[in-house]
Tab-separated table of C-alpha atoms and ligand atoms in Angstrom:
chain	number	residue	atom	x	y	z
A	1326	MET	CA	-5.759	-107.694	28.616
A	1327	HIS	CA	-4.361	-104.216	28.253
A	1328	GLN	CA	-1.306	-103.441	26.567
A	1329	THR	CA	1.655	-102.549	29.164
A	1330	LEU	CA	3.477	-99.554	27.531
A	1331	ILE	CA	5.995	-98.829	30.354
A	1332	ALA	CA	6.270	-101.196	32.825
A	1333	ARG	CA	6.850	-100.613	36.481
A	1334	GLU	CA	10.485	-100.652	36.581
A	1335	ASP	CA	10.467	-98.395	33.856
A	1336	LEU	CA	7.954	-95.753	35.718
A	1337	GLU	CA	10.047	-96.261	39.085
A	1338	ARG	CA	13.332	-95.342	37.429
A	1339	ARG	CA	12.393	-92.393	35.775
A	1340	VAL	CA	10.529	-91.519	38.870
A	1341	THR	CA	13.831	-91.333	40.541
A	1342	GLU	CA	15.327	-89.733	38.096
A	1343	LEU	CA	13.462	-86.638	38.240
A	1344	ALA	CA	13.063	-86.689	41.802
A	1345	ALA	CA	17.003	-85.955	41.612
A	1346	ASP	CA	16.344	-82.968	38.970
A	1347	ILE	CA	14.161	-82.378	40.748
A	1348	ASP	CA	16.338	-81.346	44.808
A	1349	ARG	CA	18.800	-80.510	42.567
A	1350	ASP	CA	17.393	-77.822	41.042
A	1351	TYR	CA	15.663	-76.854	44.360
A	1352	GLN	CA	17.975	-77.481	46.909
A	1353	ASP	CA	17.861	-73.434	48.003
A	1354	CYS	CA	15.035	-73.154	47.659
A	1355	GLU	CA	12.757	-72.585	51.002
A	1356	ASN	CA	9.098	-72.088	49.753
A	1357	LEU	CA	8.524	-75.150	47.343
A	1358	LEU	CA	5.150	-75.737	47.177
A	1359	CYS	CA	4.123	-79.276	44.905
A	1360	ILE	CA	0.860	-79.251	43.714
A	1361	GLY	CA	-0.498	-81.928	42.039
A	1362	VAL	CA	-4.076	-82.306	40.283
A	1363	LEU	CA	-6.445	-84.800	41.536
A	1364	LYS	CA	-6.686	-87.080	40.518
A	1365	GLY	CA	-4.451	-89.349	37.877
A	1366	SER	CA	-1.405	-86.443	39.578
A	1367	VAL	CA	-2.200	-88.667	42.602
A	1368	PHE	CA	-0.242	-92.055	42.322
A	1369	PHE	CA	3.163	-90.301	40.961
A	1370	MET	CA	3.323	-87.635	42.970
A	1371	VAL	CA	3.412	-90.196	46.015
A	1372	ASP	CA	6.359	-91.748	44.576
A	1373	LEU	CA	7.999	-89.008	43.000
A	1374	LEU	CA	7.955	-86.807	46.400
A	1375	LYS	CA	8.590	-89.660	48.390
A	1376	GLN	CA	12.147	-89.110	47.558
A	1377	LEU	CA	12.479	-85.720	47.561
A	1378	GLN	CA	14.465	-84.767	50.392
A	1379	VAL	CA	14.037	-80.869	49.999
A	1380	PRO	CA	11.459	-78.629	52.065
A	1381	LEU	CA	7.907	-78.414	50.913
A	1382	ALA	CA	4.679	-78.314	51.194
A	1383	VAL	CA	1.609	-80.374	48.935
A	1384	ASP	CA	-1.653	-78.852	47.927
A	1385	PHE	CA	-4.165	-80.043	45.481
A	1386	PHE	CA	-6.229	-78.691	42.703
A	1387	GLN	CA	-9.242	-80.921	40.804
A	1388	THR	CA	-9.424	-79.897	36.862
A	1389	ALA	CA	-13.447	-80.852	34.967
A	1390	SER	CA	-13.046	-79.833	31.467
A	1391	TYR	CA	-17.143	-78.285	30.258
A	1392	GLY	CA	-15.662	-80.505	26.511
A	1393	SER	CA	-15.723	-84.125	26.390
A	1394	ASP	CA	-12.871	-85.685	28.444
A	1395	THR	CA	-10.295	-85.843	25.897
A	1396	GLU	CA	-11.640	-82.624	23.113
A	1397	PRO	CA	-10.620	-78.844	24.599
A	1398	GLY	CA	-13.187	-77.601	25.972
A	1399	GLU	CA	-13.319	-75.053	28.924
A	1400	VAL	CA	-11.317	-75.802	31.309
A	1401	ARG	CA	-13.165	-75.310	35.781
A	1402	ILE	CA	-11.680	-76.214	38.633
A	1403	ARG	CA	-14.427	-77.887	40.163
A	1404	LYS	CA	-11.595	-77.921	44.136
A	1405	ASP	CA	-9.261	-74.503	44.665
A	1406	LEU	CA	-5.736	-75.057	46.197
A	1407	ASP	CA	-5.809	-74.276	49.946
A	1408	LEU	CA	-3.015	-72.939	50.550
A	1409	ALA	CA	-1.725	-69.316	49.187
A	1410	VAL	CA	0.100	-69.636	46.684
A	1411	ARG	CA	2.370	-65.703	45.999
A	1412	GLY	CA	6.048	-65.403	46.891
A	1413	LYS	CA	5.553	-69.299	46.478
A	1414	HIS	CA	8.008	-71.263	44.235
A	1415	VAL	CA	5.315	-73.688	42.700
A	1416	LEU	CA	6.360	-77.281	41.251
A	1417	LEU	CA	2.692	-78.394	39.359
A	1418	ILE	CA	2.195	-82.645	39.221
A	1419	GLU	CA	0.314	-83.622	36.257
A	1420	ASP	CA	-0.303	-86.933	35.243
A	1421	ILE	CA	-0.424	-86.724	30.940
A	1422	VAL	CA	-0.426	-83.318	29.348
A	1423	ASP	CA	-2.818	-83.444	25.897
A	1424	THR	CA	-3.888	-81.024	24.611
A	1425	GLY	CA	-2.201	-78.819	26.841
A	1426	PHE	CA	-5.743	-76.345	27.680
A	1427	THR	CA	-5.362	-77.719	31.347
A	1428	LEU	CA	-2.144	-77.301	32.548
A	1429	ARG	CA	-2.319	-73.517	30.279
A	1430	THR	CA	-4.443	-72.901	32.681
A	1431	ILE	CA	-3.459	-73.842	35.690
A	1432	LEU	CA	-0.126	-72.367	35.122
A	1433	ASP	CA	-1.681	-68.773	34.761
A	1434	LEU	CA	-3.600	-68.981	37.231
A	1435	LEU	CA	-1.840	-69.743	39.514
A	1436	LYS	CA	0.882	-66.660	37.989
A	1437	PHE	CA	-2.438	-64.118	38.189
A	1438	ARG	CA	-1.790	-65.568	42.055
A	1439	GLY	CA	1.387	-64.722	42.484
A	1440	ALA	CA	3.680	-67.765	42.800
A	1441	ALA	CA	7.700	-66.766	42.995
A	1442	SER	CA	7.934	-68.878	39.800
A	1443	VAL	CA	5.972	-71.322	38.514
A	1444	LYS	CA	7.972	-74.811	36.851
A	1445	LEU	CA	5.541	-78.345	35.140
A	1446	CYS	CA	6.488	-81.974	35.960
A	1447	ALA	CA	4.691	-84.334	34.021
A	1448	LEU	CA	4.730	-87.748	33.556
A	1449	LEU	CA	3.385	-88.494	30.498
A	1450	ASP	CA	3.776	-86.138	27.584
A	1451	LYS	CA	1.919	-86.460	23.875
A	1452	PRO	CA	3.341	-83.758	21.896
A	1453	SER	CA	1.402	-84.960	18.918
A	1454	ARG	CA	-1.873	-83.921	20.960
A	1455	ARG	CA	-0.524	-80.223	21.396
A	1456	GLN	CA	-3.208	-77.445	20.244
A	1457	ILE	CA	-1.338	-74.813	23.298
A	1458	ASP	CA	2.477	-74.438	24.158
A	1459	VAL	CA	3.071	-75.901	27.455
A	1460	PRO	CA	6.877	-76.062	28.485
A	1461	ILE	CA	7.714	-79.311	30.489
A	1462	ASP	CA	10.533	-78.472	32.757
A	1463	TYR	CA	10.648	-81.590	33.963
A	1464	ARG	CA	9.068	-84.283	31.736
A	1465	GLY	CA	8.665	-87.935	32.336
A	1466	PHE	CA	7.739	-89.508	28.428
A	1467	ALA	CA	6.816	-88.541	25.228
A	1468	ILE	CA	4.267	-91.182	24.134
A	1469	GLU	CA	2.090	-91.597	21.010
A	1470	ASP	CA	-1.420	-90.544	20.522
A	1471	LYS	CA	-3.365	-93.937	21.951
A	1472	PHE	CA	-4.597	-93.513	25.571
A	1473	VAL	CA	-3.603	-95.143	27.962
A	1474	ILE	CA	-4.157	-96.266	31.571
A	1475	GLY	CA	-2.918	-97.480	35.063
A	1476	TYR	CA	-0.451	-95.376	37.428
A	1477	GLY	CA	-3.359	-92.769	38.063
A	1478	LEU	CA	-4.783	-92.419	34.712
A	1479	ASP	CA	-8.222	-94.161	34.462
A	1480	TYR	CA	-11.393	-94.896	31.832
A	1481	ASP	CA	-14.120	-94.044	32.733
A	1482	GLU	CA	-12.594	-94.036	37.084
A	1483	ARG	CA	-10.850	-98.077	36.244
A	1484	TYR	CA	-7.383	-98.909	36.074
A	1485	ARG	CA	-6.367	-95.969	38.668
A	1486	ASN	CA	-4.425	-98.421	40.380
A	1487	LEU	CA	-2.472	-100.238	37.670
A	1488	PRO	CA	0.872	-100.393	37.922
A	1489	TYR	CA	2.356	-100.367	35.024
A	1490	ILE	CA	0.692	-98.051	31.999
A	1491	ALA	CA	-1.228	-99.409	29.517
A	1492	VAL	CA	-2.478	-98.959	26.431
A	1493	LEU	CA	-6.536	-98.620	26.804
A	1494	GLU	CA	-7.922	-102.251	24.869
A	1495	GLU	CA	-10.313	-100.065	21.887
B	1975	LIG	P1	-5.217	-81.797	27.959
B	1975	LIG	O1	-6.395	-81.819	26.434
B	1975	LIG	O2	-5.848	-79.984	28.753
B	1975	LIG	O3	-5.882	-82.225	29.007
B	1975	LIG	O4	-4.089	-81.920	28.091
B	1975	LIG	C1	-5.295	-83.121	29.806
B	1975	LIG	C2	-6.042	-84.319	30.601
B	1975	LIG	O5	-6.719	-84.778	28.948
B	1975	LIG	C3	-6.563	-86.253	29.922
B	1975	LIG	N1	-6.467	-87.673	29.360
B	1975	LIG	C4	-6.399	-88.596	29.202
B	1975	LIG	N2	-6.290	-89.436	30.621
B	1975	LIG	N3	-5.606	-91.460	29.456
B	1975	LIG	C5	-6.158	-90.945	30.925
B	1975	LIG	O6	-6.295	-92.027	31.045
B	1975	LIG	C6	-4.887	-90.391	28.412
B	1975	LIG	O7	-4.570	-91.355	27.313
B	1975	LIG	C7	-5.487	-89.025	28.342
B	1975	LIG	N4	-5.303	-88.221	27.781
B	1975	LIG	C8	-5.320	-86.911	28.292
B	1975	LIG	C9	-5.541	-86.562	31.829
B	1975	LIG	O8	-7.542	-86.444	32.408
B	1975	LIG	C10	-5.427	-84.870	31.648
B	1975	LIG	O9	-5.338	-84.870	33.440
B	1976	LIG	MG1	-9.742	-88.939	33.842
């Protein structure tokens, strides 16, 4: 079996804490747009957003890299947003920040499109892998450089439905 890295209860507790922080920071915001990056962020995003009181809209991006899945490459948009970004306060929700290339590209695009503000919420962070600086405003957990699966994260499209985060067995 795969070794558990973050247990279900620890995920639940941290997601609740992040939701409280976000709710507090956006309490007076009337045009919050929460954008998930498909597909990995979906499980985390649903759990997080269900705990927010602030009014919000939901949209999704899907990206792909021209490099391999774990090495940086040119980022392309596979599925664009449905909603306009101009004037919105955007909260971008990601499963994991690795090299930072994907997030940097998306953050720049959202600013270019005229978002009033852009903040990043990432469940996991692999700081030792970072190649390009991306500020994470709401961070769930910092982890070591191991390939992880579960709670949205996949290996070849498998394991997304695990209710915990595990280290993939080599
Ligand atoms: P960058 O390098 O642009 O990449 O920050 C972020 C994307 O890389 C994938 N990624 C992983 N996916 N387990 C996964 O299932 C991992 O340990 C992992 N590390 C990086 C992921 O698609 C993320 O959006
Ligand atoms: Mg993947």
